Amino acid sequence: MSQTPSSVPNSAPWDQAFLPPAPAWNGASKALLRGVSDPWVTAFEADPAHDFSPDYADTRAWFDRLDAASDLIRIEQFGTSPEGRPIYAVIASKDGAAFDPAKPVLMIQAGIHPGEIDGKDAGMMLLRDIAFYGKDALLDRVNLILIPILSVDGHERASAYSRPNQRGPRIQGWRNTATNQNLNRDYLKLDQPEMRAVRGLILKYRPDLYVDVHVTDGLDYQYDVTFGFNGEDGSFSRSPHGSQWLDSVFKPAMNAALEREGHIPGELVFGVDDDAPKAGLSDGGLGERYSNGWGAAAHVPTILIENHSLKPHEQRVLGTYVFIEEALRLLADKGSALRAATEQDRALRPAEILANFEQDEAPSSTRPFKGVLFDTYFSPASGRNEIRWSGQPDPVLWQMPFYGSKPTLTLQRPPAYWIPSYRTDIIERLKAHGVQMETVTAPRVVNVDMLRLVSPKLATRANEGHVQTSVETVNVERRDWTFPTGSVRVPTDQPLGDVAILLLEPQSNESFFAWGLFPEVMSRVEYIEAYAIAPLAEKMLAADPALKAEFEAKLAEDAAFAADPQARLAWFYERTPFYDDRYLLYPIAREN
């Protein structure tokens, strides 16, 4: 029987003293903190150790009070969690209920992983300072939307035992939702109400910049605020113009702002081997299930922040405050150029869609890296040598091999897709994305390319509530197909055309098919007994010399097939008109 923290011996070391020591830090951003006597002090600031984040009810009560006291602040509910909690945004604007469309919009999202809650506490401080302490000019040319807690149910599954590899806050929410889903794997399939809600909020307000705030884990290093986006340093992006602005304008200005306030910013990278810290770094992949990958595909400039888990909560929160404030200033000064770049990206219609990115086998470059000193020791618990981080900055820059990502699949852009009316679930998910489509009001016969799946494979375990499916090869069959009333045509000549392609092509590992939403096509429902197919097969051999030659060649080249009577008879059955024509036939068609 597994033990819970309440059932283990009291002498067990649950105080996180097992974590590596944190380097001393006294950044200039500490001046942002307000004392306990301030009437608008946050719970984070009031805590003597600055190691506390308030629960859902107290957070909402504080924001309600702020809303009531300031004309600049309003609260908008935009969804409801599986356990019935309102999901809300806090909006800071001088425009009243309707935004001035000329103003850029910054959307900050916190708590998609509720233990990683730095954005909530930083947002509370900054909104308070905008409302009452002289920073209202930040809203002269920009509007701000803060989602303080996206995964509200996970936020309330809180304890001191949620993230053992993270230094604070001392009470943390749970990584997954009430339905045990990781919302930062749901940007494309849109399973969860939380993600459909936030997608609706994005469609409503059209943010010019979307920032998703996390806390990372893995390696120890000197950086406290790392951030990144698809297309960084010239890497692949489905939104190359917006990525170029983020790379050339946003990133250097943000790094300078963080450094001025005593923080150590770094690029968003991941160690390729936790057991060998100097083995190299990777970009972590470019998948569209994550916020940064989705943002590039949907042409919503998106930054993923990963504050470093081994830095104190105070340091991470203050770094996030600096980040949000500087992002507001940058959008005010240069947001028009980002908006123009985004419009260029929305007009792109690449003929080929690169997909299914994997880490390169060899490093593409070497990068300097601010590491932390470490050694190894023999652990009697693991029976091997383990890493022991010292918490002391290494005075020598590490030169780290960097592994980028490469596509392993190239998809051609068809004019459109056709989805039969009975797949209302797929149609509704696409609508939630904002994908444009035409609904037919009478049955329509269309000449289309249907896809026959070749040897699809089911995963051996569940992932995110699904048994995933993969297929490497499809055969194209051109047919006249009748689509019933209520079926939809999804054109790819639209800004979200790339999103539609990635979701509807079964070979894409981000597709609805890959997430296991089409299990029915892998079920064959009619069979034929040997007493019937055997004599039929003999007649087929006698009547068709070409078929006979093909069969004999199969026998000669495949000994296992030749020795299997059932496989031999099945070979003939598949070549008869009695065979299930829709077995392994993907029901979504390409328009040719």
mmCIF file of N, CA and C in Angstrom, residues 237-248 301 337-338 340-348:
data_model
loop_
_atom_site.group_PDB
_atom_site.id
_atom_site.type_symbol
_atom_site.label_atom_id
_atom_site.label_comp_id
_atom_site.label_asym_id
_atom_site.label_seq_id
_atom_site.Cartn_x
_atom_site.Cartn_y
_atom_site.Cartn_z
ATOM 1 N N SER A 237 9.433 28.369 -37.734
ATOM 2 C CA SER A 237 8.198 28.891 -37.162
ATOM 3 C C SER A 237 7.142 28.967 -38.250
ATOM 4 N N ARG A 238 5.904 28.656 -37.892
ATOM 5 C CA ARG A 238 4.797 28.827 -38.833
ATOM 6 C C ARG A 238 4.381 30.287 -38.933
ATOM 7 N N SER A 239 4.949 31.122 -38.073
ATOM 8 C CA SER A 239 4.713 32.572 -38.118
ATOM 9 C C SER A 239 6.068 33.278 -38.166
ATOM 10 N N PRO A 240 6.760 33.206 -39.304
ATOM 11 C CA PRO A 240 8.139 33.704 -39.337
ATOM 12 C C PRO A 240 8.266 35.207 -39.128
ATOM 13 N N HIS A 241 7.283 35.987 -39.563
ATOM 14 C CA HIS A 241 7.402 37.443 -39.421
ATOM 15 C C HIS A 241 7.249 37.855 -37.954
ATOM 16 N N GLY A 242 6.243 37.297 -37.275
ATOM 17 C CA GLY A 242 6.091 37.595 -35.853
ATOM 18 C C GLY A 242 7.265 37.096 -35.046
ATOM 19 N N SER A 243 7.775 35.921 -35.382
ATOM 20 C CA SER A 243 8.924 35.367 -34.655
ATOM 21 C C SER A 243 10.157 36.242 -34.839
ATOM 22 N N GLN A 244 10.322 36.789 -36.038
ATOM 23 C CA GLN A 244 11.472 37.654 -36.270
ATOM 24 C C GLN A 244 11.386 38.913 -35.406
ATOM 25 N N TRP A 245 10.171 39.466 -35.229
ATOM 26 C CA TRP A 245 10.002 40.628 -34.339
ATOM 27 C C TRP A 245 10.339 40.244 -32.905
ATOM 28 N N LEU A 246 9.843 39.105 -32.454
ATOM 29 C CA LEU A 246 10.136 38.667 -31.095
ATOM 30 C C LEU A 246 11.636 38.473 -30.896
ATOM 31 N N ASP A 247 12.305 37.955 -31.923
ATOM 32 C CA ASP A 247 13.726 37.660 -31.815
ATOM 33 C C ASP A 247 14.582 38.917 -31.847
ATOM 34 N N SER A 248 14.238 39.850 -32.718
ATOM 35 C CA SER A 248 15.110 41.008 -32.933
ATOM 36 C C SER A 248 14.729 42.223 -32.096
ATOM 37 N N PRO A 301 1.246 35.627 -31.734
ATOM 38 C CA PRO A 301 2.585 35.665 -31.145
ATOM 39 C C PRO A 301 2.545 35.230 -29.682
ATOM 40 N N ALA A 337 4.350 47.381 -35.142
ATOM 41 C CA ALA A 337 5.182 46.559 -36.018
ATOM 42 C C ALA A 337 4.888 45.077 -35.808
ATOM 43 N N LEU A 338 4.633 44.672 -34.571
ATOM 44 C CA LEU A 338 4.269 43.275 -34.317
ATOM 45 C C LEU A 338 2.924 42.964 -34.959
ATOM 46 N N ALA A 340 1.627 44.317 -37.594
ATOM 47 C CA ALA A 340 1.838 44.214 -39.042
ATOM 48 C C ALA A 340 2.485 42.877 -39.401
ATOM 49 N N ALA A 341 3.444 42.428 -38.579
ATOM 50 C CA ALA A 341 4.087 41.142 -38.834
ATOM 51 C C ALA A 341 3.091 40.002 -38.715
ATOM 52 N N THR A 342 2.203 40.101 -37.748
ATOM 53 C CA THR A 342 1.186 39.064 -37.570
ATOM 54 C C THR A 342 0.261 38.995 -38.780
ATOM 55 N N GLU A 343 -0.119 40.142 -39.316
ATOM 56 C CA GLU A 343 -0.971 40.147 -40.500
ATOM 57 C C GLU A 343 -0.262 39.507 -41.692
ATOM 58 N N GLN A 344 1.040 39.715 -41.800
ATOM 59 C CA GLN A 344 1.799 39.037 -42.855
ATOM 60 C C GLN A 344 1.750 37.520 -42.665
ATOM 61 N N ASP A 345 1.881 37.075 -41.427
ATOM 62 C CA ASP A 345 1.839 35.633 -41.158
ATOM 63 C C ASP A 345 0.456 35.056 -41.438
ATOM 64 N N ARG A 346 -0.581 35.803 -41.115
ATOM 65 C CA ARG A 346 -1.941 35.319 -41.339
ATOM 66 C C ARG A 346 -2.265 35.190 -42.826
ATOM 67 N N ALA A 347 -1.505 35.889 -43.657
ATOM 68 C CA ALA A 347 -1.722 35.810 -45.102
ATOM 69 C C ALA A 347 -0.947 34.662 -45.754
ATOM 70 N N LEU A 348 -0.078 33.993 -45.008
ATOM 71 C CA LEU A 348 0.732 32.918 -45.582
ATOM 72 C C LEU A 348 -0.137 31.701 -45.892
#
